[in-house]
Short mmCIF file of C-alpha atoms in Angstrom, two decimals:
data_model
loop_
_atom_site.label_atom_id
_atom_site.label_comp_id
_atom_site.label_asym_id
_atom_site.label_seq_id
_atom_site.Cartn_x
_atom_site.Cartn_y
_atom_site.Cartn_z
CA MET I 1128 9.22 20.03 -1.83
CA ARG I 1129 9.91 16.30 -2.17
CA LYS I 1130 8.43 14.07 0.48
CA GLN I 1131 10.96 12.27 2.64
CA TYR I 1132 10.72 8.69 3.90
CA ALA I 1133 12.93 6.21 5.70
CA VAL I 1134 12.76 2.46 5.23
CA PHE I 1135 14.22 0.29 7.99
CA GLY I 1136 15.12 -3.22 6.85
CA LEU I 1137 15.96 -4.42 3.35
CA GLY I 1138 14.24 -7.71 2.84
CA SER I 1139 12.23 -8.08 -0.36
CA PHE I 1140 9.36 -6.00 1.08
CA GLY I 1141 11.54 -3.15 2.34
CA GLU I 1142 13.55 -3.01 -0.86
CA SER I 1143 10.41 -2.93 -3.02
CA VAL I 1144 8.85 -0.12 -0.97
CA ALA I 1145 12.06 1.94 -0.97
CA VAL I 1146 12.58 1.71 -4.73
CA ALA I 1147 8.89 2.41 -5.45
CA LEU I 1148 8.91 5.53 -3.24
CA GLN I 1149 12.05 6.79 -4.96
CA GLU I 1150 10.50 6.20 -8.39
CA LEU I 1151 7.46 8.22 -7.28
CA GLY I 1152 9.73 11.21 -6.70
CA CYS I 1153 10.26 10.93 -2.95
CA GLU I 1154 13.57 11.27 -1.13
CA VAL I 1155 14.31 7.91 0.48
CA VAL I 1156 16.86 6.86 3.08
CA VAL I 1157 17.24 3.15 3.80
CA VAL I 1158 18.87 1.55 6.82
CA ASP I 1159 19.99 -2.06 7.17
CA ASN I 1160 22.81 -3.74 9.07
CA HIS I 1161 23.92 -5.85 6.07
CA MET I 1162 26.47 -4.02 3.93
CA GLU I 1163 25.76 -6.22 0.91
CA ARG I 1164 22.12 -5.12 0.86
CA ILE I 1165 23.14 -1.48 1.28
CA GLU I 1166 25.55 -1.71 -1.65
CA ASP I 1167 22.92 -3.36 -3.85
CA ILE I 1168 20.25 -0.71 -3.27
CA SER I 1169 22.38 2.44 -3.02
CA PRO I 1170 22.12 3.30 -6.76
CA TYR I 1171 18.33 3.33 -6.52
CA VAL I 1172 17.65 5.50 -3.43
CA SER I 1173 18.74 8.88 -2.09
CA TYR I 1174 20.74 7.55 0.85
CA ALA I 1175 21.66 4.06 2.04
CA VAL I 1176 23.11 3.59 5.51
CA GLN I 1177 24.54 0.51 7.19
CA ALA I 1178 23.48 0.66 10.83
CA ASP I 1179 21.65 -1.22 13.57
CA ILE I 1180 18.09 0.08 13.92
CA GLU I 1181 17.87 -1.43 17.40
CA ASP I 1182 20.08 1.50 18.46
CA PRO I 1183 17.78 4.49 19.16
CA GLU I 1184 20.61 6.91 18.41
CA VAL I 1185 20.81 5.63 14.85
CA ILE I 1186 17.20 6.63 14.21
CA ARG I 1187 17.61 9.98 15.95
CA SER I 1188 20.78 10.74 13.98
CA LEU I 1189 18.88 10.39 10.71
CA GLY I 1190 16.80 13.44 11.55
CA ALA I 1191 13.78 11.19 11.44
CA ARG I 1192 11.57 13.82 13.09
CA ASN I 1193 11.73 15.74 9.79
CA LEU I 1194 10.50 12.79 7.74
CA ASP I 1195 7.01 12.47 6.29
CA GLY I 1196 6.93 8.81 7.23
CA VAL I 1197 8.84 5.68 8.19
CA VAL I 1198 8.38 2.12 6.95
CA VAL I 1199 9.55 -0.48 9.47
CA ALA I 1200 10.09 -3.43 7.16
CA VAL I 1201 11.76 -5.82 9.60
CA ALA I 1202 9.37 -8.41 11.01
CA ASP I 1203 11.45 -11.49 11.76
CA ASP I 1204 13.47 -9.50 14.30
CA MET I 1205 10.61 -8.40 16.54
CA GLU I 1206 12.87 -6.54 18.98
CA ALA I 1207 14.31 -4.40 16.18
CA SER I 1208 10.84 -3.83 14.74
CA ILE I 1209 9.40 -2.72 18.07
CA MET I 1210 12.37 -0.48 18.90
CA ALA I 1211 12.33 1.24 15.50
CA THR I 1212 8.58 1.84 15.72
CA LEU I 1213 8.71 3.11 19.30
CA VAL I 1214 11.62 5.50 18.75
CA SER I 1215 10.17 6.82 15.49
CA LYS I 1216 6.92 7.76 17.23
CA GLU I 1217 8.72 9.15 20.29
CA ILE I 1218 10.71 11.62 18.19
CA GLY I 1219 7.63 12.76 16.29
CA VAL I 1220 7.51 10.92 12.97
CA PRO I 1221 3.95 11.66 11.79
CA TYR I 1222 3.30 8.32 10.08
CA VAL I 1223 4.81 4.91 10.78
CA LEU I 1224 3.87 1.84 8.74
CA ALA I 1225 5.19 -1.39 10.24
CA LYS I 1226 5.36 -4.92 8.88
CA ALA I 1227 4.11 -7.53 11.35
CA LYS I 1228 5.12 -11.17 11.67
CA ASN I 1229 1.95 -12.34 13.40
CA GLU I 1230 -1.14 -11.08 15.23
CA LEU I 1231 0.66 -10.74 18.58
CA HIS I 1232 3.41 -8.70 16.95
CA ALA I 1233 0.75 -6.53 15.32
CA LYS I 1234 -0.96 -5.88 18.66
CA VAL I 1235 2.32 -4.74 20.21
CA LEU I 1236 3.09 -2.46 17.26
CA LYS I 1237 -0.37 -0.92 17.48
CA LYS I 1238 0.00 -0.43 21.22
CA ILE I 1239 3.25 1.51 20.86
CA GLY I 1240 1.88 3.81 18.19
CA ALA I 1241 2.24 2.32 14.70
CA ASP I 1242 -0.20 4.15 12.44
CA SER I 1243 -0.59 1.28 9.99
CA ILE I 1244 0.32 -2.40 10.19
CA ILE I 1245 0.73 -4.68 7.21
CA PHE I 1246 1.05 -8.42 6.64
CA PRO I 1247 2.44 -8.38 3.06
CA GLU I 1248 2.41 -12.13 2.51
CA LYS I 1249 -1.11 -12.46 3.93
CA GLU I 1250 -2.45 -9.57 1.84
CA ILE I 1251 -0.81 -10.85 -1.33
CA GLY I 1252 -2.32 -14.28 -0.68
CA GLN I 1253 -5.78 -12.79 -0.22
CA SER I 1254 -5.40 -10.70 -3.37
CA VAL I 1255 -4.30 -13.71 -5.42
CA ALA I 1256 -7.21 -15.76 -4.08
CA ARG I 1257 -9.72 -13.03 -4.97
CA ASN I 1258 -8.27 -12.68 -8.45
CA LEU I 1259 -8.46 -16.43 -9.01
CA VAL I 1260 -12.05 -16.61 -7.81
CA SER I 1261 -13.33 -13.53 -9.61
CA GLY I 1262 -11.04 -13.50 -12.62
CA GLU I 1263 -11.84 -9.79 -12.90
CA PHE I 1264 -9.92 -7.69 -10.38
CA VAL I 1265 -6.59 -6.26 -11.56
CA ASP I 1266 -5.51 -4.94 -8.16
CA TRP I 1267 -6.86 -5.07 -4.62
CA ILE I 1268 -5.79 -2.94 -1.65
CA SER I 1269 -7.23 -3.50 1.83
CA LEU I 1270 -8.23 -0.27 3.57
CA SER I 1271 -9.47 -2.03 6.70
CA PRO I 1272 -10.56 -5.55 7.65
CA ASP I 1273 -13.93 -4.90 5.99
CA TYR I 1274 -13.33 -2.41 3.17
CA SER I 1275 -11.05 -2.35 0.13
CA ILE I 1276 -10.29 -0.44 -3.04
CA THR I 1277 -9.83 -2.28 -6.31
CA GLU I 1278 -9.36 -1.84 -10.05
CA ILE I 1279 -11.45 -3.63 -12.63
CA GLN I 1280 -11.65 -3.52 -16.41
CA VAL I 1281 -14.88 -1.93 -17.65
CA PRO I 1282 -17.26 -4.87 -18.15
CA GLU I 1283 -18.13 -5.37 -21.82
CA LYS I 1284 -21.84 -4.77 -21.27
CA TRP I 1285 -21.05 -1.36 -19.69
CA ILE I 1286 -19.12 -0.02 -22.69
CA GLY I 1287 -20.93 3.01 -24.10
CA LYS I 1288 -23.05 3.47 -20.97
CA SER I 1289 -22.52 6.17 -18.34
CA LEU I 1290 -21.99 5.73 -14.60
CA SER I 1291 -25.24 7.61 -14.06
CA GLU I 1292 -27.05 5.10 -16.24
CA ILE I 1293 -25.46 2.08 -14.54
CA ASP I 1294 -25.89 3.52 -11.01
CA VAL I 1295 -23.43 1.11 -9.37
CA ARG I 1296 -23.89 2.65 -5.93
CA ARG I 1297 -27.52 1.56 -5.85
CA THR I 1298 -27.33 -1.64 -7.90
CA LYS I 1299 -23.96 -3.04 -6.78
CA ASP I 1300 -23.42 -1.31 -3.39
CA VAL I 1301 -19.97 -0.09 -4.47
CA ASN I 1302 -18.66 3.35 -5.45
CA VAL I 1303 -16.56 4.28 -8.48
CA VAL I 1304 -14.03 6.83 -7.19
CA GLY I 1305 -11.81 7.14 -10.24
CA VAL I 1306 -11.02 6.03 -13.76
CA ARG I 1307 -7.63 5.06 -15.15
CA ILE I 1308 -6.66 5.06 -18.81
CA GLY I 1309 -3.09 3.90 -19.23
CA GLU I 1310 -1.04 5.80 -16.64
CA LYS I 1311 -3.52 8.67 -16.33
CA ILE I 1312 -5.95 8.64 -13.40
CA GLN I 1313 -9.07 10.80 -13.26
CA VAL I 1314 -10.72 11.33 -9.88
CA THR I 1315 -13.16 13.94 -11.15
CA ILE I 1316 -15.56 11.85 -13.19
CA ASP I 1317 -18.36 13.08 -15.42
CA PRO I 1318 -21.23 10.71 -14.52
CA GLU I 1319 -22.71 11.22 -17.99
CA GLU I 1320 -19.54 10.32 -19.91
CA PRO I 1321 -19.80 7.01 -21.81
CA LEU I 1322 -17.43 4.34 -20.52
CA GLN I 1323 -14.73 3.13 -22.89
CA LYS I 1324 -13.23 -0.32 -23.37
CA GLU I 1325 -9.72 0.80 -22.35
CA MET I 1326 -10.89 2.27 -19.04
CA MET I 1327 -10.08 0.76 -15.65
CA LEU I 1328 -12.61 1.56 -12.94
CA ILE I 1329 -11.28 2.30 -9.45
CA MET I 1330 -13.92 1.04 -7.03
CA ILE I 1331 -14.34 1.14 -3.27
CA GLY I 1332 -16.73 -0.83 -1.11
CA SER I 1333 -17.10 -3.56 1.45
CA ASN I 1334 -15.16 -6.73 0.73
CA GLU I 1335 -18.45 -8.62 0.55
CA ALA I 1336 -19.94 -6.26 -2.04
CA LEU I 1337 -16.78 -6.18 -4.16
CA GLU I 1338 -16.46 -9.97 -4.13
CA LYS I 1339 -20.11 -10.41 -5.11
CA PHE I 1340 -19.59 -7.92 -7.93
CA GLY I 1341 -16.53 -9.80 -9.22
CA GLU I 1342 -18.24 -13.19 -9.01
CA LYS I 1343 -21.26 -11.86 -10.90
CA GLN I 1344 -19.07 -10.54 -13.72
CA VAL I 1345 -17.54 -14.02 -14.13
CA ARG I 1346 -20.96 -15.69 -14.29
CA GLU I 1347 -22.19 -13.18 -16.85
#
């Protein structure tokens, strides 16, 4: 059965999330009060509805309690953001991710039940800064204020060596949790398999350990 999500608000963030979820095979309903935005995105999602998400009945009428999750992508309109988050949790949506405008907004969203809060512009800025400094990381996703998951090209000096031989957990204080080759991701890794040039390593660790690792690769 396809997973079902709703995205409230069609700024650049909301639109990107909605289209990405649809491309991943999910059923996606989007809601925005601007008809032009609804018309633009309707070919790319399952359902597109023009409505005011500040109205609790709009959210209830979507059958939101049957959804796997909701993305509240409005941040500039804090009242709409708070209302959509509150009503979604009240009717039993199991997972609500909300975009926050600032720290105060984030605290309110957390207080009323948001399961995850995101500052897209802030996180993109941090990711860009890390990539500029390290020159190594391909992608960086924050899991918490202190821990992240990232992708990195197999360092040249590791090619032909195994993860067991390198022992990154002990020597680098990070864990390799997967390997990607092209579009294929392997999460069951043979620690004795030699690493290949075309591999991307999916690593998890503290931000401090990951940044030190990236900086060391640049120096070497």
